[in-house]
CSV table of C-alpha atoms in Angstrom, one decimal:
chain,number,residue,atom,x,y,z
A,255,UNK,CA,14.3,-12.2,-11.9
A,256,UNK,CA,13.7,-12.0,-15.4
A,257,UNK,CA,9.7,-11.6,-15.1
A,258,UNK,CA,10.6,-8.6,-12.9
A,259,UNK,CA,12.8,-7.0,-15.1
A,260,UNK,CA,10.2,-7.4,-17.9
A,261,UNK,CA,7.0,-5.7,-15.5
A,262,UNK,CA,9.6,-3.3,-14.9
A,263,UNK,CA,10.2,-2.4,-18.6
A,264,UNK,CA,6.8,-2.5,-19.6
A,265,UNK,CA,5.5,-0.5,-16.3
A,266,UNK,CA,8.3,2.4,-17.4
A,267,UNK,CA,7.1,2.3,-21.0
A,268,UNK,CA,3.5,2.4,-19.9
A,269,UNK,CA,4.8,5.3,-17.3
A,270,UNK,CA,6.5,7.4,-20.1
A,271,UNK,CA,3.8,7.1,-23.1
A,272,UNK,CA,1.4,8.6,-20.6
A,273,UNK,CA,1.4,11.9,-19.1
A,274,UNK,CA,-0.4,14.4,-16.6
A,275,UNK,CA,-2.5,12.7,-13.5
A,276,UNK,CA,-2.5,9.6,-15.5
A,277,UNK,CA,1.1,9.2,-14.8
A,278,UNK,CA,0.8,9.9,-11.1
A,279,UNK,CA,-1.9,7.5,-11.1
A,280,UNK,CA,-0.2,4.8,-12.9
A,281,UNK,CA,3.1,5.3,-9.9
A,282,UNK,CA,0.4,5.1,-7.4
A,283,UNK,CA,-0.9,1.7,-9.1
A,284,UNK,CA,2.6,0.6,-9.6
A,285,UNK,CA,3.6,1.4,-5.9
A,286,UNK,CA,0.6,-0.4,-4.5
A,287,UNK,CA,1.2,-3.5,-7.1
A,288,UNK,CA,4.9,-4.2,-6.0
A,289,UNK,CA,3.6,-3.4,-2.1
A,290,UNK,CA,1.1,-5.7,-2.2
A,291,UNK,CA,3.2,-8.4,-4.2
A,292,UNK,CA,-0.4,-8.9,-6.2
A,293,UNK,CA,-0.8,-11.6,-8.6
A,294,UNK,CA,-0.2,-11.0,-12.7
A,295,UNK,CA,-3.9,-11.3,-13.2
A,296,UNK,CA,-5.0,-8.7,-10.6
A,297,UNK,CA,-1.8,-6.4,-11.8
A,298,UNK,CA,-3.5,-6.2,-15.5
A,299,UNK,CA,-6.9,-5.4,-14.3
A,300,UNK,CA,-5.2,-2.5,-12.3
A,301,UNK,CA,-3.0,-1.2,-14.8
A,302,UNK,CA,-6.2,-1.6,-17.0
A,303,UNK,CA,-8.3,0.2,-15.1
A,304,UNK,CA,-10.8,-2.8,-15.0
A,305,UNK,CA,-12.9,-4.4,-12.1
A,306,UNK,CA,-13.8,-7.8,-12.2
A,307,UNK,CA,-17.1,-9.5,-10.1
A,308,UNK,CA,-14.7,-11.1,-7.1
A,309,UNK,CA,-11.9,-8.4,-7.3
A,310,UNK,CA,-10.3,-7.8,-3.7
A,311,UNK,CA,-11.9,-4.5,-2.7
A,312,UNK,CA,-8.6,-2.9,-2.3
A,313,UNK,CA,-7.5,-3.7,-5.3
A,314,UNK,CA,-10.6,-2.0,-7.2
A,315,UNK,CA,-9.6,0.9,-5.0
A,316,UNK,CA,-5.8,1.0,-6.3
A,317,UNK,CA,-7.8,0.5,-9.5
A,318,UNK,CA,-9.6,3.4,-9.5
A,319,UNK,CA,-8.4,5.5,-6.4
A,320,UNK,CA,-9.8,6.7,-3.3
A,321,UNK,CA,-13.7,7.2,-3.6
A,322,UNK,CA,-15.4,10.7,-2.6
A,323,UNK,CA,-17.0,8.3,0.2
A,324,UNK,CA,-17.5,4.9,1.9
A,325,UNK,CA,-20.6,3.2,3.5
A,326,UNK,CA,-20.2,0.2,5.4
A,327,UNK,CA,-24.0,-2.4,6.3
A,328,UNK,CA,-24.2,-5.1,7.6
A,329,UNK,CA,-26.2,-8.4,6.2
A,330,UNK,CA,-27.5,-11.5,6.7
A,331,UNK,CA,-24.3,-12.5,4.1
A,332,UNK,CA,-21.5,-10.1,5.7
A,333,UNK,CA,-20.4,-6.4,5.7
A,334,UNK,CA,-21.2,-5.1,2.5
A,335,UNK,CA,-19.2,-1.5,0.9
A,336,UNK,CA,-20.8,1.0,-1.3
A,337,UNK,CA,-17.7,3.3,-2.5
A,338,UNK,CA,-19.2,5.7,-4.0
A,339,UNK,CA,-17.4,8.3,-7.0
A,340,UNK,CA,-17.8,11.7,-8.8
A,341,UNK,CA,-17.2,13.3,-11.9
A,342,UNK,CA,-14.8,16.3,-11.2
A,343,UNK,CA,-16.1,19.5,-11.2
A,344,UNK,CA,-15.9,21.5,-14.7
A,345,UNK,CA,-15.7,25.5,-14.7
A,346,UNK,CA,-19.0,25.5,-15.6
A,347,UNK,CA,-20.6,23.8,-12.6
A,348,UNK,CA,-23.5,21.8,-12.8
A,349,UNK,CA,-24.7,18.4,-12.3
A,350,UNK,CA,-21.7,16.0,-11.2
A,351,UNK,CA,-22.5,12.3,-12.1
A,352,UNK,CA,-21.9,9.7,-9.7
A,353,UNK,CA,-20.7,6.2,-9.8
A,354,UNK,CA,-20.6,3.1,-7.3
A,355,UNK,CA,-18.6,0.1,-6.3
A,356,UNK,CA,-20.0,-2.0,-3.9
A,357,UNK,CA,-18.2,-5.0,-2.2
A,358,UNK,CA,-19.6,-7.6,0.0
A,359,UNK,CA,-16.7,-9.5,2.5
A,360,UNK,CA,-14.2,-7.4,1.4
A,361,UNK,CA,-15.0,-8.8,-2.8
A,362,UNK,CA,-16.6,-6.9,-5.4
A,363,UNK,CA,-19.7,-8.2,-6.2
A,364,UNK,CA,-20.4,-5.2,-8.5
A,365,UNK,CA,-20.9,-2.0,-10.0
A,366,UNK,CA,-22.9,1.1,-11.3
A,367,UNK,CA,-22.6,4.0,-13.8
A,368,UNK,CA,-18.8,3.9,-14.2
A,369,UNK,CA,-19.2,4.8,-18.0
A,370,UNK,CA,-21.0,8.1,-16.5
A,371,UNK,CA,-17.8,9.5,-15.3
A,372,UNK,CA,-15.4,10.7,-18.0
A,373,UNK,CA,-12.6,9.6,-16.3
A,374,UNK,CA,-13.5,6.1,-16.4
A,375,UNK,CA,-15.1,5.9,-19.2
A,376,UNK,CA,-12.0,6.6,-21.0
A,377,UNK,CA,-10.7,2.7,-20.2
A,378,UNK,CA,-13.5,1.0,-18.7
A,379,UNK,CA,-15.2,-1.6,-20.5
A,380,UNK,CA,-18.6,-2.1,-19.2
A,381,UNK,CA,-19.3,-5.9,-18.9
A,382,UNK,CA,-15.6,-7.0,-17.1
């Protein structure tokens, strides 16, 4: 009871200090964390925005939200998952950089160009 009331607390505090889509993301994390009943380590990497080599593929996906696309192959090891993200578009158009996740047996094994999308790169760490 008490360790809920204190994720509460600290998931309104984190809810009201930020503001715009990051709030609406952070409900949508928060929803899928209490849902899921996940664990307090894979709660902080979600919250945080980070992936870790052996993350639940779902939970990099309430991580960092539905990719622009999903590829499933199969191999000698399993199915293996290439979610695959984009930059948003600007006014200006352009080039749009792109990003992958990739996930073999449902566990992320791991990832590319995340720190080329400015919405990640504002709180992903490369090497988590």
């Amino acid at each position: 009871m008490k360790s809920s009331l204190v994720f509460a607390l600290g998931t309104a505090l984190l809810l009201t200090a930020c503001g715009g889509t990051s709030m609406i993301l952070n409900r949508e994390k928060v929803r899928y964390i209490r849902k899921n009943d996940v664990s307090a380590k894979d709660s902080s990497h979600i919250m945080e925005g980070e992936l870790y080599r052996g993350m639940p593929v779902q939970h990099a996906i309430a991580t960092l939200g539905e990719p622009l696309k999903t590829d499933t192959s199969s191999w000698k090891d399993g199915t293996q998952l290439k979610l695959t993200y984009r930059a948003r578009p600007s006014s200006s158009g352009g080039y749009m950089p792109r990003a992958n996740v990739y996930a073999t047996n449902d566990n992320v094994t791991r990832w590319e160009n995340l720190d080329k999308i400015p919405r990640f790169d504002a709180y992903y760490r490369p090497g988590n």
